[in-house]
XYZ file of C-alpha atoms in Angstrom:
380
model
C 89.292 -8.415 -55.418
C 86.265 -8.448 -53.220
C 84.046 -5.909 -53.919
C 84.140 -2.630 -51.562
C 81.576 -2.539 -49.071
C 80.453 0.271 -46.767
C 80.126 -0.492 -43.236
C 76.776 0.518 -41.818
C 76.560 1.710 -37.956
C 74.942 -0.751 -35.829
C 71.347 -0.557 -34.851
C 70.296 0.815 -31.920
C 67.587 -1.769 -31.790
C 70.069 -4.528 -31.644
C 71.631 -3.652 -28.791
C 70.351 -4.921 -25.358
C 72.451 -3.977 -22.317
C 71.703 -6.411 -19.453
C 70.317 -3.490 -17.351
C 67.506 -3.039 -20.218
C 66.740 -6.388 -20.421
C 66.568 -7.081 -16.800
C 63.999 -3.956 -16.805
C 61.913 -5.617 -19.616
C 61.585 -8.649 -18.067
C 60.605 -7.300 -14.724
C 57.928 -5.318 -16.668
C 56.472 -8.604 -18.303
C 56.353 -10.143 -15.101
C 54.530 -7.619 -13.414
C 52.045 -7.110 -16.160
C 51.522 -10.821 -16.054
C 50.921 -11.041 -12.179
C 48.437 -8.484 -12.689
C 46.429 -9.951 -15.822
C 46.308 -13.240 -13.801
C 45.518 -11.987 -10.407
C 41.939 -12.247 -9.170
C 39.883 -9.594 -8.347
C 40.333 -8.069 -4.953
C 37.501 -9.074 -2.812
C 35.117 -6.443 -1.179
C 35.464 -5.706 2.067
C 33.108 -7.479 4.570
C 30.692 -5.198 6.047
C 30.584 -4.584 9.904
C 27.955 -5.913 11.963
C 26.346 -2.318 12.281
C 26.215 -1.938 8.935
C 24.705 -5.460 8.378
C 22.143 -4.396 11.473
C 21.350 -0.940 9.686
C 21.137 -2.964 6.393
C 18.466 -5.345 7.822
C 16.740 -2.975 9.477
C 16.363 -0.602 6.467
C 14.984 -3.869 4.063
C 12.416 -4.349 6.664
C 10.989 -1.055 7.005
C 11.093 -1.013 2.885
C 9.149 -4.249 3.163
C 6.955 -2.650 5.868
C 6.039 0.207 3.146
C 5.444 -2.294 0.357
C 3.005 -3.806 2.351
C 1.321 -1.031 3.298
C 1.287 -0.204 -0.763
C -0.015 -3.753 -1.134
C -2.746 -3.250 1.622
C -4.073 -0.167 -0.101
C -4.245 -2.199 -3.616
C -5.706 -4.966 -2.016
C -8.633 -3.177 -0.520
C -8.818 -0.743 -3.719
C -9.298 -3.967 -5.930
C -11.992 -5.617 -3.575
C -13.828 -2.401 -3.994
C -13.721 -2.217 -7.563
C -14.225 -5.883 -8.205
C -17.566 -5.257 -6.483
C -18.048 -2.038 -8.366
C -17.556 -3.875 -11.802
C -19.881 -6.769 -10.488
C -22.545 -3.965 -10.127
C -22.095 -2.563 -13.381
C -22.066 -5.815 -15.097
C -25.598 -6.740 -13.594
C -26.694 -3.371 -14.470
C -25.952 -3.904 -17.945
C -27.497 -7.361 -18.282
C -30.694 -5.909 -16.651
C -30.837 -2.983 -19.142
C -29.851 -5.258 -22.000
C -33.259 -7.371 -21.098
C -35.574 -4.214 -21.302
C -33.294 -3.208 -24.183
C -34.484 -5.882 -25.987
C -38.263 -5.963 -24.597
C -38.347 -2.559 -26.105
C -37.230 -3.423 -29.487
C -39.641 -6.401 -29.533
C -42.130 -3.797 -29.089
C -40.961 -1.972 -31.675
C -40.935 -4.978 -33.926
C -44.853 -6.471 -32.788
C -46.033 -2.899 -34.002
C -44.224 -3.205 -37.251
C -45.400 -6.515 -37.768
C -49.354 -5.455 -37.055
C -49.059 -2.537 -39.342
C -47.184 -4.716 -42.338
C -50.187 -7.161 -41.750
C -52.889 -4.217 -42.143
C -51.112 -2.900 -44.910
C -51.019 0.421 -43.196
C -48.377 3.011 -44.081
C -45.307 2.231 -41.032
C -41.888 3.633 -40.699
C -38.858 1.546 -41.826
C -38.653 -0.301 -38.221
C -35.677 -2.055 -39.647
C -33.660 1.148 -40.145
C -34.445 2.486 -36.970
C -33.256 -1.173 -34.846
C -30.317 -0.590 -36.864
C -29.521 3.116 -36.588
C -26.628 4.589 -34.806
C -28.904 7.179 -33.340
C -32.511 6.297 -33.275
C -33.337 9.659 -31.915
C -32.552 11.163 -35.048
C -34.617 9.028 -36.766
C -37.592 9.890 -35.259
C -36.889 13.958 -35.225
C -38.585 13.998 -38.632
C -41.960 15.940 -37.686
C -43.906 14.045 -40.424
C -42.700 10.707 -39.429
C -43.438 11.149 -35.516
C -47.087 12.496 -36.580
C -47.814 9.211 -38.488
C -46.872 7.511 -34.966
C -49.904 6.490 -32.390
C -49.166 7.167 -28.920
C -48.430 3.454 -28.032
C -45.762 3.586 -30.819
C -44.435 6.568 -29.712
C -43.952 5.438 -26.236
C -42.463 2.282 -27.184
C -40.440 4.380 -29.511
C -38.772 6.595 -26.494
C -38.660 3.657 -24.156
C -36.631 1.802 -27.065
C -34.253 5.046 -27.115
C -33.840 5.553 -23.719
C -32.714 2.012 -22.835
C -30.410 2.045 -25.820
C -28.481 5.097 -24.457
C -28.431 4.406 -20.953
C -27.234 0.516 -21.758
C -24.817 1.850 -23.749
C -23.451 4.093 -21.199
C -23.577 1.308 -18.124
C -21.492 -1.157 -20.744
C -18.631 1.721 -21.052
C -18.922 2.142 -17.615
C -18.608 -1.298 -17.062
C -15.445 -1.596 -19.876
C -13.588 1.312 -17.797
C -14.219 -0.547 -14.542
C -12.852 -3.604 -16.023
C -9.851 -1.268 -17.001
C -9.265 0.008 -13.845
C -9.689 -3.501 -12.036
C -6.807 -4.593 -14.151
C -4.427 -1.871 -13.260
C -5.158 -2.172 -9.534
C -4.656 -6.159 -9.723
C -1.406 -5.373 -11.326
C -0.504 -2.978 -8.571
C -1.180 -5.292 -6.291
C 1.126 -8.188 -7.920
C 3.902 -5.676 -7.669
C 3.466 -4.424 -4.533
C 3.286 -8.713 -2.937
C 6.754 -9.426 -5.161
C 8.222 -6.392 -3.831
C 7.616 -7.261 -0.253
C 8.895 -10.645 -0.646
C 12.137 -9.462 -2.427
C 12.880 -7.236 0.313
C 12.181 -10.313 2.598
C 14.237 -12.439 0.922
C 17.029 -9.925 0.923
C 16.836 -9.688 4.497
C 16.772 -13.483 5.185
C 19.780 -13.646 2.892
C 21.887 -11.079 4.821
C 20.853 -12.786 8.007
C 21.934 -16.329 6.630
C 25.636 -15.371 5.857
C 26.105 -14.182 9.176
C 28.655 -15.842 11.690
C 27.630 -17.319 15.131
C 30.117 -14.159 16.556
C 28.133 -11.745 14.026
C 24.667 -12.954 15.358
C 25.928 -12.720 18.827
C 27.021 -8.956 18.218
C 23.807 -8.631 16.476
C 21.882 -9.560 19.271
C 23.988 -7.360 21.756
C 23.348 -4.441 19.431
C 19.169 -5.244 19.266
C 19.772 -5.354 23.503
C 21.275 -2.224 23.315
C 18.514 -0.550 21.225
C 15.826 -2.158 23.440
C 17.512 -0.546 26.521
C 18.054 2.749 25.314
C 14.226 2.742 24.120
C 13.053 1.410 27.805
C 14.877 4.461 29.303
C 13.071 7.029 26.955
C 9.486 5.313 27.535
C 10.079 5.331 31.674
C 11.406 9.206 31.153
C 8.162 9.769 29.306
C 6.127 7.860 31.979
C 7.150 9.935 34.784
C 6.709 12.942 32.795
C 3.286 11.942 32.297
C 2.533 10.808 35.814
C 4.040 14.339 37.181
C 1.683 16.165 34.498
C -1.555 14.213 35.725
C -0.314 15.043 39.444
C -0.023 18.656 38.362
C -3.584 18.502 36.512
C -5.150 16.804 39.978
C -3.743 19.585 42.249
C -5.124 22.341 39.982
C -8.366 20.954 39.491
C -8.487 20.332 43.277
C -7.516 23.980 43.928
C -10.381 25.133 41.767
C -12.611 23.750 43.724
C -15.315 20.583 43.063
C -16.526 22.092 39.727
C -13.618 21.316 37.910
C -12.402 17.703 36.963
C -15.736 16.140 38.154
C -16.716 14.608 35.095
C -19.820 16.212 34.628
C -20.944 18.518 31.837
C -20.741 17.153 28.151
C -16.936 17.343 27.434
C -16.298 15.019 30.193
C -19.276 12.566 29.067
C -17.724 12.431 25.451
C -14.093 11.761 27.307
C -15.868 8.968 29.060
C -16.914 7.909 26.186
C -13.821 7.971 24.059
C -11.713 6.269 27.253
C -14.735 3.266 26.892
C -13.869 2.565 23.199
C -10.203 3.184 24.022
C -10.288 0.587 26.741
C -12.358 -1.923 24.471
C -9.791 -1.507 21.518
C -6.803 -2.096 24.158
C -8.548 -5.327 25.787
C -8.595 -6.730 22.027
C -5.115 -5.872 21.280
C -3.744 -7.519 24.505
C -5.587 -10.444 23.800
C -3.648 -10.995 20.442
C -0.085 -10.458 21.912
C 1.561 -13.555 20.848
C 0.126 -14.334 17.629
C 2.612 -13.793 14.584
C 3.212 -11.094 12.206
C 1.994 -11.647 8.607
C 2.041 -8.938 6.155
C -1.227 -8.362 4.468
C -2.933 -10.050 7.793
C -5.712 -8.610 9.573
C -6.882 -11.553 11.897
C -8.113 -13.114 13.387
C -4.936 -15.339 13.493
C -2.216 -12.926 12.363
C -1.506 -9.325 11.972
C 0.493 -6.778 10.184
C 0.631 -3.678 11.856
C -2.297 -1.572 10.508
C -4.474 -4.860 10.290
C -4.070 -5.102 14.378
C -4.996 -1.268 15.050
C -7.939 -1.843 12.530
C -9.195 -5.302 14.065
C -8.595 -3.674 17.837
C -10.751 -0.344 17.070
C -13.655 -2.327 15.308
C -13.853 -4.053 18.333
C -14.417 -0.704 20.262
C -17.227 0.225 17.250
C -14.967 2.084 15.500
C -14.235 1.779 11.890
C -10.419 2.462 10.839
C -9.466 2.474 7.329
C -6.876 -0.409 5.968
C -3.610 0.982 5.751
C -1.488 3.300 7.949
C -1.520 6.023 5.346
C -5.370 6.536 5.761
C -5.222 5.771 9.292
C -3.173 8.646 10.213
C -5.619 10.774 8.758
C -8.465 9.748 11.263
C -8.796 11.561 14.279
C -6.860 14.042 16.449
C -3.039 14.391 15.926
C -1.873 14.985 19.628
C 1.537 15.178 20.846
C 3.373 12.260 22.207
C 3.610 13.827 25.505
C -0.042 14.085 25.667
C -0.663 10.463 24.375
C -3.401 8.457 26.245
C -4.047 4.477 25.936
C -5.766 3.716 22.582
C -4.034 6.211 20.853
C -2.292 5.333 17.597
C 1.450 5.963 17.126
C 2.624 6.283 13.892
C 6.327 5.936 12.721
C 9.228 6.523 9.951
C 8.818 9.646 7.820
C 6.900 7.599 5.157
C 4.149 6.684 7.838
C 4.559 2.821 7.204
C 4.337 1.558 10.678
C 1.723 1.788 13.532
C 1.045 0.858 17.215
C -1.644 1.358 19.623
C -0.386 3.374 22.741
C -1.008 1.325 25.950
C 0.471 4.294 28.298
C 3.736 4.903 30.334
C 5.778 5.157 26.962
C 5.034 1.644 25.617
C 2.426 0.468 22.803
C 1.060 -3.036 21.171
C 2.419 -3.480 17.866
C 2.865 -6.312 15.361
C 6.526 -5.502 14.480
C 7.935 -7.264 11.471
C 8.287 -10.784 9.554
C 9.427 -13.388 12.332
C 8.196 -11.398 15.413
C 4.835 -11.802 17.208
C 2.220 -9.243 18.767
C 4.031 -7.625 21.563
C 4.278 -4.771 24.060
C 7.375 -2.238 23.383
C 8.666 1.200 23.998
C 7.112 3.544 21.319
C 10.958 4.762 21.148
C 11.727 1.687 19.249
C 11.259 3.424 16.094
C 11.427 7.096 15.303
C 8.269 8.594 15.857
C 6.012 10.499 13.219
C 2.942 11.295 14.695
C 0.175 10.523 17.251
C -3.313 10.189 16.396
C -6.390 9.706 18.729
C -9.162 8.192 16.722
C -12.515 9.705 16.966
């Protein structure tokens, strides 16, 4: 007889109903499609977003340009200082050598005569020669000429050591400013490269849209400039009438204040004449003329033509003179822009200015409302 075997219950793992099999296959297929699918492309930014990004990059490049200008100016001054220090060290080293030779001459003369003499070799090698000669007994053995030679040597050695230390520190500072200069230059170049890359990717339709946005921006800025011009004209007429009603003593142009205003107006006129002559010249970051300019390079050169020295950067120019309201701006005043004061133009009246705008543009007249105004300063 065949051996008796107990029957086993069917395994649940082995049972696959048609519905379960279909669901499993569907899940595998979906997972496979998900794994094989490429990442979803990022949505293309709108033309307005591209415009804002480009404007932001140009502003950041302007800020980096002012950092570059500051570092360049500091580097130039530091180079001159280090050169002066090194020249001073060289001259003092010669004097130190002469003082050392004088001591050697005294020591040699005493050796030839057999006279008792201080240990000149120890003196020349001592870390602090003055300590060596602080001994009363030794100093009493020195003649007046020897004492003079010792004093000269000690003084020259101490001074030369100090100047060498200053020159060393100056060289370290110069290295730091040169590094800052290099970093700022790279930052400008990087921002401008990003802006150019964005522009290169635009379609013809998007470029046309950008041009339309720019025209609208210019029109709005010009509208505000015209409004300011009307307001300033009305204020000027009101002041004229008030002066007329007060008699000839007011507003006649006499007195020290009137003379001062006249001199300032003359300088402003010269600065504006220079600025107008630069219209059409290209913006080049870090440039201060005569063939090209950045914003602060233009205002500095314009006022230099009027006999007024302005600092190189917008951050320093904004502190040179008297701050006035936009409503009271006069021709020749400096108009600063953005919260970080990274741009400047020279006011010409009627809400307009002359400025060097940005890379790829040229020195031109434009409404002061083209950019957010920070402040207006009257050089003095």
